[in-house]
Short mmCIF file of N, CA and C in Angstrom, two decimals:
data_model
loop_
_atom_site.label_atom_id
_atom_site.label_comp_id
_atom_site.label_asym_id
_atom_site.label_seq_id
_atom_site.Cartn_x
_atom_site.Cartn_y
_atom_site.Cartn_z
N UNK A 1 1.18 -1.53 0.11
CA UNK A 1 0.19 -0.07 -0.03
C UNK A 1 1.10 0.81 0.00
N UNK A 2 1.67 1.19 0.17
CA UNK A 2 2.86 2.14 0.89
C UNK A 2 3.43 2.90 -0.28
N UNK A 3 3.65 1.46 -0.92
CA UNK A 3 4.64 2.31 -2.36
C UNK A 3 3.79 1.94 -4.08
N UNK A 4 2.49 1.58 -3.01
CA UNK A 4 1.52 2.36 -4.35
C UNK A 4 1.15 3.61 -4.08
N UNK A 5 1.10 4.60 -2.82
CA UNK A 5 1.68 5.68 -2.74
C UNK A 5 3.03 6.73 -3.55
N UNK A 6 3.71 5.72 -2.90
CA UNK A 6 4.70 6.26 -2.79
C UNK A 6 5.27 6.63 -4.67
N UNK A 7 4.40 5.70 -5.17
CA UNK A 7 4.77 5.35 -6.88
C UNK A 7 3.86 5.95 -8.04
N UNK A 8 2.92 6.22 -7.27
CA UNK A 8 1.70 7.72 -7.16
C UNK A 8 2.25 8.91 -7.33
N UNK A 9 3.17 9.38 -7.11
CA UNK A 9 3.34 10.51 -5.68
C UNK A 9 4.90 10.80 -6.40
N UNK A 10 5.77 10.30 -6.66
CA UNK A 10 7.04 10.37 -7.20
C UNK A 10 7.32 11.63 -7.64
N UNK A 11 7.00 11.97 -8.44
CA UNK A 11 7.02 13.13 -9.16
C UNK A 11 6.79 14.24 -7.74
N UNK A 12 5.52 14.68 -7.83
CA UNK A 12 6.54 15.19 -6.55
C UNK A 12 7.22 15.33 -5.18
N UNK A 13 7.60 13.30 -4.55
CA UNK A 13 8.82 13.06 -4.34
C UNK A 13 9.47 14.15 -4.36
N UNK A 14 10.36 13.72 -5.45
CA UNK A 14 11.71 13.76 -6.25
C UNK A 14 11.58 15.26 -6.59
N UNK A 15 10.69 16.28 -5.51
CA UNK A 15 10.58 18.02 -6.53
C UNK A 15 10.45 18.30 -5.01
N UNK A 16 10.39 17.08 -4.02
CA UNK A 16 10.30 18.42 -2.78
C UNK A 16 9.63 19.85 -1.94
N UNK A 17 10.95 19.87 -2.43
CA UNK A 17 10.69 21.42 -1.95
C UNK A 17 9.51 22.29 -2.92
N UNK A 18 9.18 22.50 -3.51
CA UNK A 18 8.43 23.02 -3.85
C UNK A 18 7.20 23.70 -3.19
N UNK A 19 6.92 22.56 -2.56
CA UNK A 19 5.53 21.94 -1.67
C UNK A 19 5.78 21.54 -0.52
N UNK A 20 6.72 21.81 0.70
CA UNK A 20 7.66 20.65 1.13
C UNK A 20 6.58 19.91 2.48
N UNK A 21 6.07 21.48 3.00
CA UNK A 21 5.33 20.99 4.67
C UNK A 21 4.08 19.57 3.88
N UNK A 22 3.89 20.34 2.97
CA UNK A 22 2.60 19.43 2.63
C UNK A 22 3.07 18.34 2.12
N UNK A 23 3.76 17.98 1.53
CA UNK A 23 4.66 16.16 1.15
C UNK A 23 5.22 16.22 1.91
N UNK A 24 5.34 16.44 2.83
CA UNK A 24 6.31 15.64 3.64
C UNK A 24 5.71 15.21 4.80
N UNK A 25 4.22 16.03 5.54
CA UNK A 25 3.06 16.23 6.45
C UNK A 25 1.88 14.93 4.82
N UNK A 26 1.81 14.36 4.00
CA UNK A 26 1.28 13.94 3.52
C UNK A 26 2.38 11.82 3.92
N UNK A 27 3.75 12.02 3.56
CA UNK A 27 4.59 11.36 2.99
C UNK A 27 4.82 10.84 5.34
N UNK A 28 4.75 11.42 5.62
CA UNK A 28 5.08 10.88 7.30
C UNK A 28 3.59 10.57 7.59
N UNK A 29 2.14 10.46 7.05
CA UNK A 29 0.41 10.05 7.95
C UNK A 29 1.10 8.41 6.89
N UNK A 30 2.22 8.46 5.87
CA UNK A 30 1.70 7.08 5.03
C UNK A 30 2.32 6.54 5.80
N UNK A 31 4.01 6.57 5.78
CA UNK A 31 4.77 6.43 6.69
C UNK A 31 3.77 5.35 7.82
N UNK A 32 3.60 6.90 8.73
CA UNK A 32 2.76 5.82 10.22
C UNK A 32 1.78 5.44 10.17
N UNK A 33 1.13 4.40 8.58
CA UNK A 33 0.78 3.63 8.81
C UNK A 33 1.53 2.69 8.74
N UNK A 34 2.19 2.56 8.93
CA UNK A 34 3.33 1.51 8.15
C UNK A 34 3.21 1.42 9.28
N UNK A 35 4.10 2.01 10.39
CA UNK A 35 4.47 2.24 11.92
C UNK A 35 4.49 2.62 12.44
N UNK A 36 5.07 3.01 13.29
CA UNK A 36 3.90 5.20 13.70
C UNK A 36 5.50 5.60 14.41
N UNK A 37 6.35 4.43 14.45
CA UNK A 37 7.85 4.73 14.26
C UNK A 37 8.50 4.84 13.61
N UNK A 38 8.04 5.16 12.38
CA UNK A 38 8.96 5.73 10.92
C UNK A 38 9.05 7.08 10.60
N UNK A 39 10.09 7.63 9.72
CA UNK A 39 10.14 8.79 9.48
C UNK A 39 11.13 8.26 8.11
N UNK A 40 11.41 9.74 8.07
CA UNK A 40 12.64 9.93 7.07
C UNK A 40 13.23 10.73 6.11
N UNK A 41 13.73 10.60 5.57
CA UNK A 41 15.32 11.78 4.89
C UNK A 41 15.25 11.60 3.41
N UNK A 42 15.80 12.24 2.94
CA UNK A 42 15.78 12.20 1.42
C UNK A 42 17.18 13.80 1.09
N UNK A 43 18.08 12.41 0.41
CA UNK A 43 19.36 12.70 -0.16
C UNK A 43 18.83 13.92 -0.95
N UNK A 44 20.11 14.72 -1.62
CA UNK A 44 19.92 15.55 -2.61
C UNK A 44 19.77 15.37 -3.97
N UNK A 45 19.12 15.94 -5.03
CA UNK A 45 18.30 15.72 -5.68
C UNK A 45 19.45 16.15 -7.03
N UNK A 46 19.63 15.37 -8.07
CA UNK A 46 21.11 14.32 -8.93
C UNK A 46 19.55 14.57 -9.56
N UNK A 47 20.65 12.97 -10.26
CA UNK A 47 19.47 12.58 -11.60
C UNK A 47 18.44 11.76 -10.87
N UNK A 48 19.11 11.51 -10.11
CA UNK A 48 18.47 10.56 -8.71
C UNK A 48 18.12 10.80 -7.51
N UNK A 49 17.53 10.30 -6.97
CA UNK A 49 17.42 10.66 -4.97
C UNK A 49 17.73 9.62 -4.07
N UNK A 50 18.49 9.92 -3.66
CA UNK A 50 18.23 8.66 -1.96
C UNK A 50 17.16 9.07 -0.95
N UNK A 51 15.74 8.13 -0.91
CA UNK A 51 14.79 8.17 -0.15
C UNK A 51 15.20 6.92 1.62
N UNK A 52 15.58 7.84 2.32
CA UNK A 52 15.80 7.15 3.53
C UNK A 52 14.94 6.95 4.66
N UNK A 53 14.51 5.49 4.43
CA UNK A 53 13.97 5.15 5.63
C UNK A 53 13.99 4.87 7.31
N UNK A 54 13.69 5.60 8.39
CA UNK A 54 14.29 5.90 9.54
C UNK A 54 13.41 5.10 10.24
N UNK A 55 13.89 3.95 11.27
CA UNK A 55 13.23 3.08 12.56
C UNK A 55 12.91 5.24 14.32
N UNK A 56 14.11 6.07 13.55
CA UNK A 56 13.23 7.67 14.90
C UNK A 56 14.52 7.03 15.74
N UNK A 57 14.95 5.52 15.10
CA UNK A 57 16.22 5.20 16.86
C UNK A 57 15.32 4.16 18.20
N UNK A 58 14.86 4.10 17.02
CA UNK A 58 13.40 2.85 17.86
C UNK A 58 13.50 1.48 17.60
N UNK A 59 14.86 0.86 18.41
CA UNK A 59 14.84 -0.47 17.64
C UNK A 59 13.33 -0.91 16.83
N UNK A 60 12.09 -1.24 18.50
CA UNK A 60 11.48 -1.95 18.49
C UNK A 60 10.56 -1.70 16.56
N UNK A 61 11.16 -0.67 16.00
CA UNK A 61 10.19 -0.21 13.98
C UNK A 61 10.96 -1.20 13.56
N UNK A 62 12.65 -1.78 13.83
CA UNK A 62 13.54 -1.84 12.47
C UNK A 62 13.05 -2.97 11.65
N UNK A 63 12.38 -4.44 11.86
CA UNK A 63 11.84 -5.08 11.55
C UNK A 63 10.62 -4.77 10.13
N UNK A 64 10.42 -3.70 10.57
CA UNK A 64 8.53 -2.47 9.95
C UNK A 64 10.35 -1.73 8.98
N UNK A 65 10.73 -1.18 8.79
CA UNK A 65 11.96 -0.59 8.39
C UNK A 65 12.87 -1.33 7.64
N UNK A 66 13.34 -2.38 7.68
CA UNK A 66 13.65 -4.05 6.96
C UNK A 66 12.91 -4.72 6.21
N UNK A 67 11.37 -4.68 6.99
CA UNK A 67 10.04 -4.94 5.89
C UNK A 67 9.71 -3.85 4.76
N UNK A 68 9.85 -2.77 4.95
CA UNK A 68 9.06 -1.78 3.91
C UNK A 68 10.81 -0.92 2.94
N UNK A 69 11.27 -2.06 3.37
CA UNK A 69 13.15 -1.31 2.34
C UNK A 69 12.56 -2.74 0.98
N UNK A 70 13.07 -3.76 1.79
CA UNK A 70 12.76 -5.38 1.00
C UNK A 70 12.04 -5.29 -0.25
N UNK A 71 9.94 -4.37 0.23
CA UNK A 71 8.82 -4.55 -0.28
C UNK A 71 9.02 -3.69 -1.72
N UNK A 72 9.82 -2.10 -1.70
CA UNK A 72 10.57 -1.45 -2.28
C UNK A 72 10.49 -1.26 -3.49
N UNK A 73 10.11 -1.37 -4.95
CA UNK A 73 9.75 -1.40 -6.30
C UNK A 73 10.25 -0.97 -7.07
N UNK A 74 10.46 -1.70 -7.68
CA UNK A 74 11.83 -0.66 -8.72
C UNK A 74 12.00 0.51 -9.41
N UNK A 75 12.49 1.71 -8.75
CA UNK A 75 12.12 3.13 -9.12
C UNK A 75 13.03 3.88 -10.22
N UNK A 76 13.87 3.92 -11.23
CA UNK A 76 14.22 4.44 -11.62
C UNK A 76 15.20 5.33 -11.39
N UNK A 77 14.61 6.78 -10.34
CA UNK A 77 15.17 7.94 -9.86
C UNK A 77 15.24 7.69 -8.62
N UNK A 78 14.78 6.60 -7.79
CA UNK A 78 15.40 6.45 -6.52
C UNK A 78 16.19 5.27 -6.17
N UNK A 79 16.72 5.18 -4.93
CA UNK A 79 17.56 4.85 -3.84
C UNK A 79 16.57 4.35 -2.54
N UNK A 80 16.87 3.31 -2.28
CA UNK A 80 15.68 3.38 -1.16
C UNK A 80 17.17 2.60 -0.58
N UNK A 81 16.95 2.69 1.15
CA UNK A 81 18.12 3.31 1.83
C UNK A 81 17.36 3.06 3.15
N UNK A 82 17.62 1.26 4.02
CA UNK A 82 16.77 1.58 5.43
C UNK A 82 18.00 1.86 6.61
N UNK A 83 17.16 2.42 7.25
CA UNK A 83 17.67 3.46 7.83
C UNK A 83 19.73 4.70 8.05
N UNK A 84 18.85 5.50 8.43
CA UNK A 84 20.12 6.25 8.23
C UNK A 84 21.76 6.20 8.75
N UNK A 85 22.05 6.67 6.67
CA UNK A 85 23.58 5.56 6.63
C UNK A 85 24.37 6.65 7.11
N UNK A 86 25.77 6.03 7.32
CA UNK A 86 26.55 6.86 8.02
C UNK A 86 26.55 8.45 6.61
N UNK A 87 27.50 9.12 6.92
CA UNK A 87 27.12 10.49 6.53
C UNK A 87 28.67 11.32 7.04
N UNK A 88 29.52 10.87 5.94
CA UNK A 88 30.83 11.70 5.75
C UNK A 88 30.68 13.53 4.31
N UNK A 89 31.52 13.97 4.43
CA UNK A 89 32.20 14.44 6.62
C UNK A 89 30.93 15.13 7.46
N UNK A 90 31.26 14.83 8.16
CA UNK A 90 30.60 15.38 9.66
C UNK A 90 30.18 16.14 9.43
N UNK A 91 28.90 16.48 9.72
CA UNK A 91 28.47 18.44 9.68
C UNK A 91 27.58 18.71 10.60
N UNK A 92 27.17 20.03 11.13
CA UNK A 92 26.47 20.07 12.14
C UNK A 92 24.77 20.49 11.92
N UNK A 93 24.35 19.88 12.96
CA UNK A 93 23.10 19.25 12.98
C UNK A 93 22.38 20.47 13.48
N UNK A 94 21.27 20.71 13.42
CA UNK A 94 20.50 22.46 14.06
C UNK A 94 19.17 21.27 14.00
N UNK A 95 18.67 21.69 15.28
CA UNK A 95 16.28 21.78 15.44
C UNK A 95 16.67 22.96 16.18
N UNK A 96 15.85 23.39 15.42
CA UNK A 96 14.88 25.26 15.96
C UNK A 96 15.86 25.87 15.53
N UNK A 97 16.14 26.45 17.24
CA UNK A 97 17.65 28.17 17.81
C UNK A 97 18.26 27.10 18.04
N UNK A 98 18.48 25.56 17.65
CA UNK A 98 19.48 25.12 18.50
C UNK A 98 20.08 24.32 18.14
N UNK A 99 21.78 24.63 17.64
CA UNK A 99 23.27 23.85 16.33
C UNK A 99 24.16 23.40 17.14
N UNK A 100 24.94 22.39 16.74
CA UNK A 100 25.98 21.03 17.13
C UNK A 100 26.67 21.25 16.33
N UNK A 101 28.27 21.39 16.84
CA UNK A 101 29.16 21.39 15.52
C UNK A 101 29.78 20.44 15.88
N UNK A 102 29.52 19.29 15.48
CA UNK A 102 30.23 18.77 15.37
C UNK A 102 31.65 18.52 15.90
N UNK A 103 32.64 19.47 15.79
CA UNK A 103 34.10 19.87 16.22
C UNK A 103 34.21 20.46 17.62
N UNK A 104 33.36 20.95 17.63
CA UNK A 104 32.95 21.33 19.15
C UNK A 104 32.71 19.73 20.31
N UNK A 105 32.51 18.79 19.72
CA UNK A 105 32.16 17.50 20.65
C UNK A 105 33.43 16.56 20.92
N UNK A 106 33.50 16.54 21.96
CA UNK A 106 35.12 15.28 21.78
C UNK A 106 33.42 13.72 22.83
N UNK A 107 34.53 12.36 22.45
CA UNK A 107 33.76 11.07 22.73
C UNK A 107 34.38 9.83 23.17
N UNK A 108 34.12 9.44 24.56
CA UNK A 108 35.21 7.85 25.28
C UNK A 108 34.20 7.42 24.63
N UNK A 109 35.84 6.58 24.29
CA UNK A 109 34.88 4.29 23.86
C UNK A 109 34.53 3.91 24.95
N UNK A 110 34.22 3.35 26.22
CA UNK A 110 33.89 2.53 27.23
C UNK A 110 33.59 0.80 26.75
N UNK A 111 34.21 -0.14 27.07
CA UNK A 111 34.38 -1.51 26.34
C UNK A 111 33.32 -1.63 28.58
N UNK A 112 32.84 -2.75 28.67
CA UNK A 112 32.26 -3.80 28.88
C UNK A 112 31.58 -4.78 28.78
N UNK A 113 32.12 -6.10 28.79
CA UNK A 113 32.60 -7.16 28.31
C UNK A 113 32.68 -7.14 26.50
N UNK A 114 31.50 -7.36 25.76
CA UNK A 114 31.14 -7.80 24.65
C UNK A 114 30.26 -6.05 24.14
N UNK A 115 30.63 -5.28 24.87
CA UNK A 115 29.41 -3.56 24.47
C UNK A 115 30.34 -2.91 24.69
N UNK A 116 30.37 -2.14 24.03
CA UNK A 116 31.00 -0.67 23.12
C UNK A 116 30.11 0.42 24.10
N UNK A 117 30.62 1.38 24.54
CA UNK A 117 29.75 2.21 25.03
C UNK A 117 30.48 3.52 24.66
N UNK A 118 29.62 4.49 24.97
CA UNK A 118 30.22 6.18 24.47
C UNK A 118 29.95 7.12 24.95
N UNK A 119 30.90 7.57 25.56
CA UNK A 119 30.10 9.07 26.73
C UNK A 119 30.78 10.09 25.45
N UNK A 120 30.11 10.85 25.39
CA UNK A 120 29.58 12.58 24.52
C UNK A 120 30.28 13.14 24.73
N UNK A 121 30.86 13.89 24.64
CA UNK A 121 31.17 15.69 25.14
C UNK A 121 31.39 16.75 24.97
N UNK A 122 29.95 17.40 25.27
CA UNK A 122 29.04 18.42 24.19
C UNK A 122 28.66 19.27 25.25
N UNK A 123 29.29 20.84 24.59
CA UNK A 123 29.90 22.09 25.62
C UNK A 123 28.26 22.17 26.32
N UNK A 124 27.78 22.70 27.22
CA UNK A 124 27.13 23.01 27.89
C UNK A 124 25.71 22.38 27.68
N UNK A 125 25.40 21.51 27.71
CA UNK A 125 24.38 20.10 27.91
C UNK A 125 24.32 19.22 28.98
N UNK A 126 23.07 19.62 29.18
CA UNK A 126 22.73 19.35 30.95
C UNK A 126 21.55 17.96 30.53
N UNK A 127 21.14 17.85 31.76
CA UNK A 127 19.93 16.21 31.58
C UNK A 127 18.71 16.79 31.87
N UNK A 128 18.66 17.90 31.23
CA UNK A 128 17.01 18.88 31.19
C UNK A 128 17.19 19.76 29.21
N UNK A 129 18.42 19.14 29.05
CA UNK A 129 18.80 19.86 27.88
C UNK A 129 18.28 18.64 26.41
N UNK A 130 16.85 18.59 26.32
CA UNK A 130 16.06 17.30 24.96
C UNK A 130 16.36 17.87 23.67
N UNK A 131 16.77 18.84 23.31
CA UNK A 131 16.74 19.32 21.75
C UNK A 131 19.01 18.65 21.85
N UNK A 132 19.18 19.26 22.51
CA UNK A 132 20.94 19.45 22.44
C UNK A 132 20.86 17.54 22.14
N UNK A 133 21.11 17.29 23.34
CA UNK A 133 20.54 15.66 23.14
C UNK A 133 20.29 14.91 21.66
N UNK A 134 18.64 15.28 21.48
CA UNK A 134 18.67 14.64 20.15
C UNK A 134 19.29 14.85 18.98
N UNK A 135 20.14 16.22 18.58
CA UNK A 135 20.63 16.98 18.12
C UNK A 135 22.26 15.38 17.74
N UNK A 136 22.60 15.05 19.83
CA UNK A 136 23.12 14.16 19.22
C UNK A 136 23.20 13.46 18.96
N UNK A 137 22.60 12.63 19.95
CA UNK A 137 21.90 11.01 18.39
C UNK A 137 22.24 11.45 16.77
N UNK A 138 21.80 12.12 16.62
CA UNK A 138 21.39 12.93 15.02
C UNK A 138 23.09 12.72 14.62
N UNK A 139 24.33 13.36 15.41
CA UNK A 139 25.09 12.90 14.70
C UNK A 139 25.98 12.09 15.04
N UNK A 140 25.48 11.34 16.17
CA UNK A 140 25.53 10.00 16.44
C UNK A 140 25.09 9.50 14.65
N UNK A 141 24.36 9.16 14.49
CA UNK A 141 23.71 8.19 13.43
C UNK A 141 24.35 8.38 12.43
N UNK A 142 25.04 10.00 12.06
CA UNK A 142 25.71 10.59 11.21
C UNK A 142 26.68 9.90 10.88
N UNK A 143 27.25 10.27 11.67
CA UNK A 143 29.12 9.11 12.57
C UNK A 143 28.80 8.22 12.27
N UNK A 144 28.13 6.89 12.35
CA UNK A 144 28.05 5.78 12.46
C UNK A 144 27.79 4.44 11.37
N UNK A 145 26.30 5.48 11.32
CA UNK A 145 24.55 4.92 11.48
C UNK A 145 23.80 4.72 11.97
N UNK A 146 22.89 4.10 11.59
CA UNK A 146 21.57 4.60 12.70
C UNK A 146 21.67 3.20 13.52
N UNK A 147 21.85 1.68 12.34
CA UNK A 147 21.72 0.61 12.57
C UNK A 147 22.78 0.17 13.24
N UNK A 148 23.83 0.93 13.36
CA UNK A 148 25.53 0.07 13.85
C UNK A 148 24.93 1.37 15.05
N UNK A 149 24.68 2.30 15.70
CA UNK A 149 24.37 2.69 17.23
C UNK A 149 23.16 2.27 17.88
N UNK A 150 22.31 1.54 16.99
CA UNK A 150 21.29 1.22 17.95
C UNK A 150 21.41 -0.62 17.95
N UNK A 151 22.11 -0.75 17.60
CA UNK A 151 22.53 -2.40 17.98
C UNK A 151 23.92 -2.85 17.98
N UNK A 152 24.70 -1.90 18.32
CA UNK A 152 25.86 -2.20 18.50
C UNK A 152 26.99 -0.78 19.60
N UNK A 153 25.66 -0.47 20.23
CA UNK A 153 26.34 0.87 21.28
C UNK A 153 25.85 -0.02 22.58
N UNK A 154 26.02 0.46 23.20
CA UNK A 154 25.14 0.05 24.50
C UNK A 154 24.61 1.04 25.61
N UNK A 155 25.48 2.00 26.56
CA UNK A 155 25.39 2.91 26.88
C UNK A 155 25.96 4.21 26.42
N UNK A 156 25.38 5.65 26.15
CA UNK A 156 25.63 6.36 25.11
C UNK A 156 25.56 7.20 26.47
N UNK A 157 25.69 7.80 26.85
CA UNK A 157 27.03 9.30 28.22
C UNK A 157 27.12 9.93 27.56
N UNK A 158 25.80 12.01 27.75
CA UNK A 158 26.15 12.72 27.84
C UNK A 158 26.37 13.67 28.80
N UNK A 159 27.77 14.31 27.81
CA UNK A 159 27.97 14.73 29.61
C UNK A 159 28.88 15.77 29.11
N UNK A 160 28.73 17.42 30.18
CA UNK A 160 29.17 18.02 29.05
C UNK A 160 30.65 17.91 29.51
N UNK A 161 30.90 19.44 28.44
CA UNK A 161 32.51 19.00 27.65
C UNK A 161 32.78 19.85 28.28
N UNK A 162 32.65 20.45 29.36
CA UNK A 162 34.03 20.76 31.11
C UNK A 162 33.51 19.98 32.32
N UNK A 163 33.25 19.19 31.86
CA UNK A 163 33.46 17.56 32.99
C UNK A 163 34.97 17.69 32.65
N UNK A 164 35.50 16.94 34.17
CA UNK A 164 37.63 17.02 33.75
C UNK A 164 36.72 15.78 33.81
N UNK A 165 38.54 15.58 32.75
CA UNK A 165 39.08 14.25 31.91
C UNK A 165 38.20 12.88 33.19
N UNK A 166 38.39 11.94 33.67
CA UNK A 166 38.40 10.68 33.73
C UNK A 166 38.67 10.00 32.92
N UNK A 167 38.25 9.58 31.49
CA UNK A 167 38.81 9.56 30.30
C UNK A 167 39.84 9.98 29.36
N UNK A 168 40.34 9.40 28.54
CA UNK A 168 40.88 9.33 27.24
C UNK A 168 40.10 10.15 26.44
N UNK A 169 39.53 11.35 25.94
CA UNK A 169 39.13 11.75 24.67
C UNK A 169 39.44 12.41 23.36
N UNK A 170 39.15 11.89 22.56
CA UNK A 170 39.18 12.02 20.63
C UNK A 170 37.63 13.20 20.69
N UNK A 171 38.58 13.94 19.17
CA UNK A 171 37.55 14.50 18.35
C UNK A 171 36.54 13.98 17.82
N UNK A 172 35.46 14.60 17.81
CA UNK A 172 34.43 13.30 17.43
C UNK A 172 34.40 13.24 15.94
N UNK A 173 36.07 14.19 15.01
CA UNK A 173 35.98 12.89 13.45
C UNK A 173 36.14 12.19 13.67
N UNK A 174 36.65 11.79 15.11
CA UNK A 174 37.54 10.13 14.60
C UNK A 174 36.70 9.44 15.64
N UNK A 175 35.97 8.94 15.43
CA UNK A 175 34.64 8.69 15.85
C UNK A 175 34.54 6.74 14.78
N UNK A 176 33.88 7.05 14.05
CA UNK A 176 33.77 6.40 12.92
C UNK A 176 35.24 5.68 13.04
N UNK A 177 36.68 5.51 12.73
CA UNK A 177 37.74 5.38 12.64
C UNK A 177 37.56 3.75 13.77
N UNK A 178 37.67 5.22 14.61
CA UNK A 178 37.28 4.59 16.28
C UNK A 178 36.96 3.14 16.59
N UNK A 179 35.81 3.46 16.30
CA UNK A 179 34.67 2.59 16.97
C UNK A 179 34.66 1.52 16.19
N UNK A 180 34.91 1.64 15.45
CA UNK A 180 35.21 -0.24 13.67
C UNK A 180 36.47 -0.40 14.14
N UNK A 181 37.12 0.37 14.62
CA UNK A 181 38.79 -0.60 15.54
C UNK A 181 37.98 -1.77 16.04
N UNK A 182 37.83 -1.07 17.09
CA UNK A 182 36.37 -1.22 18.58
C UNK A 182 35.90 -2.78 17.94
N UNK A 183 34.75 -1.90 17.26
CA UNK A 183 33.90 -3.05 17.06
C UNK A 183 34.75 -4.91 16.32
N UNK A 184 35.67 -4.41 15.68
CA UNK A 184 36.31 -5.24 14.82
C UNK A 184 36.91 -6.57 15.62
N UNK A 185 37.32 -5.78 16.38
CA UNK A 185 38.33 -6.03 18.02
C UNK A 185 36.97 -7.32 18.46
N UNK A 186 35.76 -7.18 18.69
CA UNK A 186 34.76 -7.69 19.92
C UNK A 186 34.75 -8.56 19.12
N UNK A 187 34.35 -7.92 18.10
CA UNK A 187 33.34 -10.03 16.90
C UNK A 187 34.74 -10.41 17.00
N UNK A 188 36.04 -10.46 16.58
CA UNK A 188 36.58 -11.38 16.54
C UNK A 188 37.13 -12.69 17.63
N UNK A 189 36.87 -13.95 16.86
CA UNK A 189 36.52 -14.57 17.41
C UNK A 189 38.50 -14.35 18.64
N UNK A 190 37.74 -15.10 19.87
CA UNK A 190 39.86 -15.19 20.72
C UNK A 190 40.80 -16.57 19.62
N UNK A 191 41.52 -16.10 19.79
CA UNK A 191 42.29 -17.12 19.24
C UNK A 191 42.54 -18.36 20.66
N UNK A 192 43.17 -18.79 19.80
CA UNK A 192 43.28 -20.46 20.59
C UNK A 192 44.94 -20.42 20.51
N UNK A 193 45.52 -21.07 21.60
CA UNK A 193 47.00 -21.64 22.21
C UNK A 193 47.19 -22.25 21.32
#
């Protein structure tokens, strides 16, 4: 049902900037019929466009994302992607008046058993700052991809950048490579003697 609607409206969707609010409202309504937590992103317009189906960081919605992507018909001007992919370079993320530049964020990786945890050190973050934390989650998705954030990371702590150092911190731009190195060592089977 969703893909029938998408196919019938793909010209409008491809040129969504013409009437973005109306088109995004209609698209959101169609996705909510599939699962209430589904959301979306569009890639830049070239001769084709990427349509990203996201679970909005909610694990319970993952099966709906994979099912919807698997059911997608072949559409010449579209690339259908399940989950927010990694993006490079890492860009600033803004919601309303709140903006966070990744160059102002540091991180530490923590290991507990086979689980990886992340501490993010964000200028001015507090327990009550919901918007800044939401931006930080979007930045994590951009750095590692939504799927890896939800399936390979245990604890995520957001602390003020001003916090006294208790672990080694790295610039946020190094997160993808350091995370991948650590994840590969944890996923490797132990070497027998």
